[in-house]
């Protein structure tokens, strides 16, 4: 994993850390077309207090069968600031990943990658720190603008931010709201969307994220 200075405690420190790490993101690697194991990552928040739970669930990519999982709980290490969620969510996610016994080949996180005000969302940060291919899949739009894709599964429209394509609104189920896919690290956008569609045979959200979300709330 990439070494880092002490964890930021202020907004200015966090934004500076994003700027420091952003050049390390690899957006040119098309990434693996097929993988053996894929991990979904999500963070749950306590109803009261400031405890966060990082959950990681590893699935066999071809069957979407769960083969490993881990959680890590603790107090949030950073305040709730839009655009800086990674500084709240990464500590428990990385701690949970260290507890896995099956190493994933691809990570899919509930969050953004390139589709971020500083082009460095959670998926990018996670990719730089782990060195793994990472896809960001969000439930709602965050930055930029995009048209609503056609109603059929597999339809998509680009997310544009300052004239640059930073992701796609992707329809994973016929007539169901799209998800928002963006590159995190070491994977191309076409390939990322293909993986997301393979991981959504029955639900709107990719199965690894759906499983991680359930575990983070348990």
PDB file of C-alpha atoms in Angstrom:
ATOM      1  CA  UNK A   1       0.000   0.000   0.000  1.00  0.00           C
ATOM      2  CA  UNK A   2       1.103   3.587  -0.621  1.00  0.00           C
ATOM      3  CA  UNK A   3       2.439   5.248   2.517  1.00  0.00           C
ATOM      4  CA  UNK A   4       0.757   8.413   3.723  1.00  0.00           C
ATOM      5  CA  UNK A   5       1.424  11.217   6.192  1.00  0.00           C
ATOM      6  CA  UNK A   6      -0.613  11.465   9.417  1.00  0.00           C
ATOM      7  CA  UNK A   7      -4.368  11.335   8.803  1.00  0.00           C
ATOM      8  CA  UNK A   8      -5.779  14.826   8.067  1.00  0.00           C
ATOM      9  CA  UNK A   9      -7.790  16.507  10.807  1.00  0.00           C
ATOM     10  CA  UNK A  10      -8.849  19.695   8.995  1.00  0.00           C
ATOM     11  CA  UNK A  11     -10.562  20.432   5.688  1.00  0.00           C
ATOM     12  CA  UNK A  12      -7.458  22.176   4.361  1.00  0.00           C
ATOM     13  CA  UNK A  13      -5.255  19.189   5.225  1.00  0.00           C
ATOM     14  CA  UNK A  14      -7.706  16.762   3.615  1.00  0.00           C
ATOM     15  CA  UNK A  15      -7.974  18.761   0.393  1.00  0.00           C
ATOM     16  CA  UNK A  16      -4.178  19.036   0.258  1.00  0.00           C
ATOM     17  CA  UNK A  17      -3.907  15.262   0.659  1.00  0.00           C
ATOM     18  CA  UNK A  18      -6.323  14.716  -2.219  1.00  0.00           C
ATOM     19  CA  UNK A  19      -4.219  17.000  -4.402  1.00  0.00           C
ATOM     20  CA  UNK A  20      -1.042  15.165  -3.357  1.00  0.00           C
ATOM     21  CA  UNK A  21      -2.400  11.721  -4.206  1.00  0.00           C
ATOM     22  CA  UNK A  22      -4.440  12.572  -7.302  1.00  0.00           C
ATOM     23  CA  UNK A  23      -1.493  12.277  -9.757  1.00  0.00           C
ATOM     24  CA  UNK A  24      -0.981   8.686  -8.578  1.00  0.00           C
ATOM     25  CA  UNK A  25      -4.341   7.529  -9.972  1.00  0.00           C
ATOM     26  CA  UNK A  26      -4.020   5.341 -13.080  1.00  0.00           C
ATOM     27  CA  UNK A  27      -6.883   6.034 -15.494  1.00  0.00           C
ATOM     28  CA  UNK A  28      -5.114   4.686 -18.585  1.00  0.00           C
ATOM     29  CA  UNK A  29      -5.021   1.008 -17.601  1.00  0.00           C
ATOM     30  CA  UNK A  30      -8.071  -0.689 -19.188  1.00  0.00           C
ATOM     31  CA  UNK A  31      -8.118  -3.119 -16.276  1.00  0.00           C
ATOM     32  CA  UNK A  32      -8.984  -6.798 -16.150  1.00  0.00           C
ATOM     33  CA  UNK A  33     -11.929  -7.927 -18.259  1.00  0.00           C
ATOM     34  CA  UNK A  34     -12.448 -10.941 -16.032  1.00  0.00           C
ATOM     35  CA  UNK A  35     -11.491 -11.466 -12.402  1.00  0.00           C
ATOM     36  CA  UNK A  36     -11.769 -14.356  -9.984  1.00  0.00           C
ATOM     37  CA  UNK A  37     -12.749 -12.438  -6.848  1.00  0.00           C
ATOM     38  CA  UNK A  38     -14.463  -9.052  -6.512  1.00  0.00           C
ATOM     39  CA  UNK A  39     -15.004  -7.202  -3.249  1.00  0.00           C
ATOM     40  CA  UNK A  40     -17.799  -4.809  -2.395  1.00  0.00           C
ATOM     41  CA  UNK A  41     -17.141  -2.073   0.159  1.00  0.00           C
ATOM     42  CA  UNK A  42     -19.594   0.068   2.085  1.00  0.00           C
ATOM     43  CA  UNK A  43     -19.758   1.995   5.351  1.00  0.00           C
ATOM     44  CA  UNK A  44     -22.606   2.031   7.827  1.00  0.00           C
ATOM     45  CA  UNK A  45     -23.282   4.805  10.339  1.00  0.00           C
ATOM     46  CA  UNK A  46     -24.653   4.343  13.844  1.00  0.00           C
ATOM     47  CA  UNK A  47     -28.116   5.793  14.499  1.00  0.00           C
ATOM     48  CA  UNK A  48     -26.614   7.703  17.420  1.00  0.00           C
ATOM     49  CA  UNK A  49     -23.069   8.767  18.107  1.00  0.00           C
ATOM     50  CA  UNK A  50     -20.188   8.905  15.658  1.00  0.00           C
ATOM     51  CA  UNK A  51     -19.349   5.220  15.178  1.00  0.00           C
ATOM     52  CA  UNK A  52     -18.788   3.950  11.642  1.00  0.00           C
ATOM     53  CA  UNK A  53     -18.674   0.378  10.389  1.00  0.00           C
ATOM     54  CA  UNK A  54     -16.576  -0.569   7.393  1.00  0.00           C
ATOM     55  CA  UNK A  55     -17.772  -3.715   5.647  1.00  0.00           C
ATOM     56  CA  UNK A  56     -16.036  -5.661   2.888  1.00  0.00           C
ATOM     57  CA  UNK A  57     -17.601  -8.697   1.206  1.00  0.00           C
ATOM     58  CA  UNK A  58     -15.668 -10.816  -1.301  1.00  0.00           C
ATOM     59  CA  UNK A  59     -17.633 -12.666  -3.974  1.00  0.00           C
ATOM     60  CA  UNK A  60     -16.650 -15.170  -6.618  1.00  0.00           C
ATOM     61  CA  UNK A  61     -17.046 -13.043  -9.735  1.00  0.00           C
ATOM     62  CA  UNK A  62     -18.588 -15.717 -11.984  1.00  0.00           C
ATOM     63  CA  UNK A  63     -21.194 -16.975  -9.507  1.00  0.00           C
ATOM     64  CA  UNK A  64     -21.544 -13.975  -7.158  1.00  0.00           C
ATOM     65  CA  UNK A  65     -21.219 -16.410  -4.280  1.00  0.00           C
ATOM     66  CA  UNK A  66     -19.897 -14.881  -1.045  1.00  0.00           C
ATOM     67  CA  UNK A  67     -16.514 -16.386  -0.135  1.00  0.00           C
ATOM     68  CA  UNK A  68     -15.254 -14.008   2.561  1.00  0.00           C
ATOM     69  CA  UNK A  69     -16.251 -10.938   4.559  1.00  0.00           C
ATOM     70  CA  UNK A  70     -14.963  -8.679   7.301  1.00  0.00           C
ATOM     71  CA  UNK A  71     -16.033  -5.650   9.302  1.00  0.00           C
ATOM     72  CA  UNK A  72     -14.249  -3.008  11.351  1.00  0.00           C
ATOM     73  CA  UNK A  73     -15.925  -0.543  13.694  1.00  0.00           C
ATOM     74  CA  UNK A  74     -14.691   2.598  15.343  1.00  0.00           C
ATOM     75  CA  UNK A  75     -15.226   6.327  15.825  1.00  0.00           C
ATOM     76  CA  UNK A  76     -15.207   8.444  12.675  1.00  0.00           C
ATOM     77  CA  UNK A  77     -11.759   9.885  12.032  1.00  0.00           C
ATOM     78  CA  UNK A  78     -13.005  12.988  10.207  1.00  0.00           C
ATOM     79  CA  UNK A  79     -16.103  15.237  10.244  1.00  0.00           C
ATOM     80  CA  UNK A  80     -18.955  14.908   7.759  1.00  0.00           C
ATOM     81  CA  UNK A  81     -17.899  17.141   4.839  1.00  0.00           C
ATOM     82  CA  UNK A  82     -19.190  16.663   1.246  1.00  0.00           C
ATOM     83  CA  UNK A  83     -16.322  15.814  -1.079  1.00  0.00           C
ATOM     84  CA  UNK A  84     -14.219  14.520   1.824  1.00  0.00           C
ATOM     85  CA  UNK A  85     -16.179  11.393   2.778  1.00  0.00           C
ATOM     86  CA  UNK A  86     -13.116   9.245   2.087  1.00  0.00           C
ATOM     87  CA  UNK A  87     -11.465  10.600   5.213  1.00  0.00           C
ATOM     88  CA  UNK A  88     -14.369   9.274   7.299  1.00  0.00           C
ATOM     89  CA  UNK A  89     -14.803   6.000   5.467  1.00  0.00           C
ATOM     90  CA  UNK A  90     -11.326   4.814   4.514  1.00  0.00           C
ATOM     91  CA  UNK A  91     -10.012   3.942   8.017  1.00  0.00           C
ATOM     92  CA  UNK A  92     -12.695   1.314   8.779  1.00  0.00           C
ATOM     93  CA  UNK A  93     -12.666   0.027   5.180  1.00  0.00           C
ATOM     94  CA  UNK A  94      -8.899  -0.474   5.158  1.00  0.00           C
ATOM     95  CA  UNK A  95      -9.050  -2.099   8.592  1.00  0.00           C
ATOM     96  CA  UNK A  96     -11.731  -4.504   7.364  1.00  0.00           C
ATOM     97  CA  UNK A  97      -9.695  -5.344   4.248  1.00  0.00           C
ATOM     98  CA  UNK A  98      -6.756  -6.320   6.427  1.00  0.00           C
ATOM     99  CA  UNK A  99      -8.972  -8.963   8.060  1.00  0.00           C
ATOM    100  CA  UNK A 100      -9.852 -10.722   4.799  1.00  0.00           C
ATOM    101  CA  UNK A 101      -8.526 -14.194   4.097  1.00  0.00           C
ATOM    102  CA  UNK A 102      -9.396 -14.102   0.369  1.00  0.00           C
ATOM    103  CA  UNK A 103      -7.602 -11.400  -1.622  1.00  0.00           C
ATOM    104  CA  UNK A 104      -9.877  -9.601  -4.139  1.00  0.00           C
ATOM    105  CA  UNK A 105      -8.771  -8.788  -7.683  1.00  0.00           C
ATOM    106  CA  UNK A 106     -11.211  -5.891  -8.088  1.00  0.00           C
ATOM    107  CA  UNK A 107     -12.885  -3.520  -5.643  1.00  0.00           C
ATOM    108  CA  UNK A 108     -16.329  -1.948  -6.086  1.00  0.00           C
ATOM    109  CA  UNK A 109     -17.189   0.744  -3.580  1.00  0.00           C
ATOM    110  CA  UNK A 110     -20.335   2.673  -2.784  1.00  0.00           C
ATOM    111  CA  UNK A 111     -19.081   6.112  -3.765  1.00  0.00           C
ATOM    112  CA  UNK A 112     -17.379   8.162  -6.446  1.00  0.00           C
ATOM    113  CA  UNK A 113     -14.054   8.062  -8.200  1.00  0.00           C
ATOM    114  CA  UNK A 114     -13.285  10.561 -10.941  1.00  0.00           C
ATOM    115  CA  UNK A 115     -16.802  12.036 -10.609  1.00  0.00           C
ATOM    116  CA  UNK A 116     -15.705  14.327  -7.806  1.00  0.00           C
ATOM    117  CA  UNK A 117     -15.026  18.084  -7.465  1.00  0.00           C
ATOM    118  CA  UNK A 118     -11.268  17.434  -7.270  1.00  0.00           C
ATOM    119  CA  UNK A 119     -11.411  14.297  -9.470  1.00  0.00           C
ATOM    120  CA  UNK A 120     -10.400  12.214  -6.453  1.00  0.00           C
ATOM    121  CA  UNK A 121     -13.307  10.526  -4.725  1.00  0.00           C
ATOM    122  CA  UNK A 122     -13.331   7.505  -2.423  1.00  0.00           C
ATOM    123  CA  UNK A 123     -12.759   5.003  -5.263  1.00  0.00           C
ATOM    124  CA  UNK A 124      -9.643   6.860  -6.445  1.00  0.00           C
ATOM    125  CA  UNK A 125      -8.280   7.215  -2.920  1.00  0.00           C
ATOM    126  CA  UNK A 126      -8.899   3.542  -2.243  1.00  0.00           C
ATOM    127  CA  UNK A 127      -7.183   2.595  -5.485  1.00  0.00           C
ATOM    128  CA  UNK A 128      -4.067   4.634  -4.742  1.00  0.00           C
ATOM    129  CA  UNK A 129      -3.729   3.219  -1.223  1.00  0.00           C
ATOM    130  CA  UNK A 130      -4.295  -0.427  -2.228  1.00  0.00           C
ATOM    131  CA  UNK A 131      -2.897  -0.439  -5.766  1.00  0.00           C
ATOM    132  CA  UNK A 132      -5.949  -2.432  -6.916  1.00  0.00           C
ATOM    133  CA  UNK A 133      -8.427  -1.776  -9.733  1.00  0.00           C
ATOM    134  CA  UNK A 134     -11.380   0.077  -8.212  1.00  0.00           C
ATOM    135  CA  UNK A 135     -14.809   1.089  -9.521  1.00  0.00           C
ATOM    136  CA  UNK A 136     -16.967   3.712  -7.853  1.00  0.00           C
ATOM    137  CA  UNK A 137     -20.720   3.063  -8.031  1.00  0.00           C
ATOM    138  CA  UNK A 138     -23.005   5.638  -6.433  1.00  0.00           C
ATOM    139  CA  UNK A 139     -26.748   5.583  -5.863  1.00  0.00           C
ATOM    140  CA  UNK A 140     -27.253   9.290  -6.579  1.00  0.00           C
ATOM    141  CA  UNK A 141     -25.640  11.939  -8.775  1.00  0.00           C
ATOM    142  CA  UNK A 142     -23.056  14.167  -7.106  1.00  0.00           C
ATOM    143  CA  UNK A 143     -21.248  16.427  -9.567  1.00  0.00           C
ATOM    144  CA  UNK A 144     -21.596  17.295 -13.227  1.00  0.00           C
ATOM    145  CA  UNK A 145     -24.588  16.866 -15.491  1.00  0.00           C
ATOM    146  CA  UNK A 146     -26.003  13.948 -17.431  1.00  0.00           C
ATOM    147  CA  UNK A 147     -29.088  13.050 -19.397  1.00  0.00           C
ATOM    148  CA  UNK A 148     -31.370  10.297 -18.212  1.00  0.00           C
ATOM    149  CA  UNK A 149     -30.345   7.134 -20.101  1.00  0.00           C
ATOM    150  CA  UNK A 150     -32.853   5.100 -22.102  1.00  0.00           C
ATOM    151  CA  UNK A 151     -35.076   2.787 -20.075  1.00  0.00           C
ATOM    152  CA  UNK A 152     -33.442  -0.469 -21.175  1.00  0.00           C
ATOM    153  CA  UNK A 153     -30.840  -2.262 -19.057  1.00  0.00           C
ATOM    154  CA  UNK A 154     -27.326  -1.407 -20.270  1.00  0.00           C
ATOM    155  CA  UNK A 155     -28.272   2.060 -21.528  1.00  0.00           C
ATOM    156  CA  UNK A 156     -26.074   4.897 -20.318  1.00  0.00           C
ATOM    157  CA  UNK A 157     -25.343   8.590 -20.659  1.00  0.00           C
ATOM    158  CA  UNK A 158     -22.069  10.395 -19.901  1.00  0.00           C
ATOM    159  CA  UNK A 159     -21.574  12.459 -16.763  1.00  0.00           C
ATOM    160  CA  UNK A 160     -19.919  15.726 -17.812  1.00  0.00           C
ATOM    161  CA  UNK A 161     -18.027  18.027 -15.466  1.00  0.00           C
ATOM    162  CA  UNK A 162     -16.412  21.154 -16.929  1.00  0.00           C
ATOM    163  CA  UNK A 163     -16.665  19.565 -20.372  1.00  0.00           C
ATOM    164  CA  UNK A 164     -14.892  16.380 -19.285  1.00  0.00           C
ATOM    165  CA  UNK A 165     -16.442  12.904 -19.082  1.00  0.00           C
ATOM    166  CA  UNK A 166     -16.043  11.789 -15.462  1.00  0.00           C
ATOM    167  CA  UNK A 167     -18.424   8.821 -15.407  1.00  0.00           C
ATOM    168  CA  UNK A 168     -21.696   7.374 -16.654  1.00  0.00           C
ATOM    169  CA  UNK A 169     -25.269   7.114 -15.517  1.00  0.00           C
ATOM    170  CA  UNK A 170     -25.856   3.404 -16.150  1.00  0.00           C
ATOM    171  CA  UNK A 171     -29.210   1.624 -16.256  1.00  0.00           C
ATOM    172  CA  UNK A 172     -28.754  -1.757 -14.564  1.00  0.00           C
ATOM    173  CA  UNK A 173     -32.436  -2.794 -14.625  1.00  0.00           C
ATOM    174  CA  UNK A 174     -35.162  -1.994 -17.161  1.00  0.00           C
ATOM    175  CA  UNK A 175     -37.095   1.081 -16.081  1.00  0.00           C
ATOM    176  CA  UNK A 176     -35.218   1.418 -12.764  1.00  0.00           C
ATOM    177  CA  UNK A 177     -33.229   4.481 -11.703  1.00  0.00           C
ATOM    178  CA  UNK A 178     -29.630   4.376 -12.966  1.00  0.00           C
ATOM    179  CA  UNK A 179     -26.498   4.077 -10.882  1.00  0.00           C
ATOM    180  CA  UNK A 180     -23.546   6.418 -11.324  1.00  0.00           C
ATOM    181  CA  UNK A 181     -20.317   4.718 -12.334  1.00  0.00           C
ATOM    182  CA  UNK A 182     -16.897   6.346 -12.301  1.00  0.00           C
ATOM    183  CA  UNK A 183     -13.325   5.148 -12.576  1.00  0.00           C
ATOM    184  CA  UNK A 184     -11.378   4.776  -9.379  1.00  0.00           C
ATOM    185  CA  UNK A 185      -8.044   3.327 -10.407  1.00  0.00           C
ATOM    186  CA  UNK A 186      -6.540   0.937 -12.969  1.00  0.00           C
ATOM    187  CA  UNK A 187      -9.730   0.386 -14.963  1.00  0.00           C
ATOM    188  CA  UNK A 188     -11.325   1.994 -18.019  1.00  0.00           C
ATOM    189  CA  UNK A 189     -14.872   3.314 -18.048  1.00  0.00           C
ATOM    190  CA  UNK A 190     -16.128   0.833 -20.666  1.00  0.00           C
ATOM    191  CA  UNK A 191     -14.687  -2.059 -18.687  1.00  0.00           C
ATOM    192  CA  UNK A 192     -16.004  -0.686 -15.395  1.00  0.00           C
ATOM    193  CA  UNK A 193     -19.553  -0.528 -16.759  1.00  0.00           C
ATOM    194  CA  UNK A 194     -19.267  -4.044 -18.180  1.00  0.00           C
ATOM    195  CA  UNK A 195     -18.251  -5.339 -14.749  1.00  0.00           C
ATOM    196  CA  UNK A 196     -21.126  -3.480 -13.087  1.00  0.00           C
ATOM    197  CA  UNK A 197     -23.655  -5.023 -15.475  1.00  0.00           C
ATOM    198  CA  UNK A 198     -22.281  -8.517 -14.809  1.00  0.00           C
ATOM    199  CA  UNK A 199     -22.685  -7.858 -11.093  1.00  0.00           C
ATOM    200  CA  UNK A 200     -26.335  -6.758 -11.347  1.00  0.00           C
ATOM    201  CA  UNK A 201     -28.264  -9.831 -12.532  1.00  0.00           C
ATOM    202  CA  UNK A 202     -31.250  -9.234 -10.244  1.00  0.00           C
ATOM    203  CA  UNK A 203     -31.020  -5.889  -8.452  1.00  0.00           C
ATOM    204  CA  UNK A 204     -30.247  -2.246  -9.220  1.00  0.00           C
ATOM    205  CA  UNK A 205     -27.027  -2.217  -7.192  1.00  0.00           C
ATOM    206  CA  UNK A 206     -24.036  -4.466  -7.893  1.00  0.00           C
ATOM    207  CA  UNK A 207     -24.264  -7.562  -5.715  1.00  0.00           C
ATOM    208  CA  UNK A 208     -20.927  -6.952  -3.923  1.00  0.00           C
ATOM    209  CA  UNK A 209     -22.066  -3.502  -2.769  1.00  0.00           C
ATOM    210  CA  UNK A 210     -25.519  -4.798  -1.864  1.00  0.00           C
ATOM    211  CA  UNK A 211     -23.953  -7.474   0.319  1.00  0.00           C
ATOM    212  CA  UNK A 212     -21.527  -5.002   1.915  1.00  0.00           C
ATOM    213  CA  UNK A 213     -24.372  -2.603   2.663  1.00  0.00           C
ATOM    214  CA  UNK A 214     -26.290  -5.364   4.458  1.00  0.00           C
ATOM    215  CA  UNK A 215     -23.226  -6.366   6.461  1.00  0.00           C
ATOM    216  CA  UNK A 216     -22.448  -2.778   7.475  1.00  0.00           C
ATOM    217  CA  UNK A 217     -25.915  -2.493   9.006  1.00  0.00           C
ATOM    218  CA  UNK A 218     -25.824  -5.835  10.843  1.00  0.00           C
TER     219      UNK A 218
END
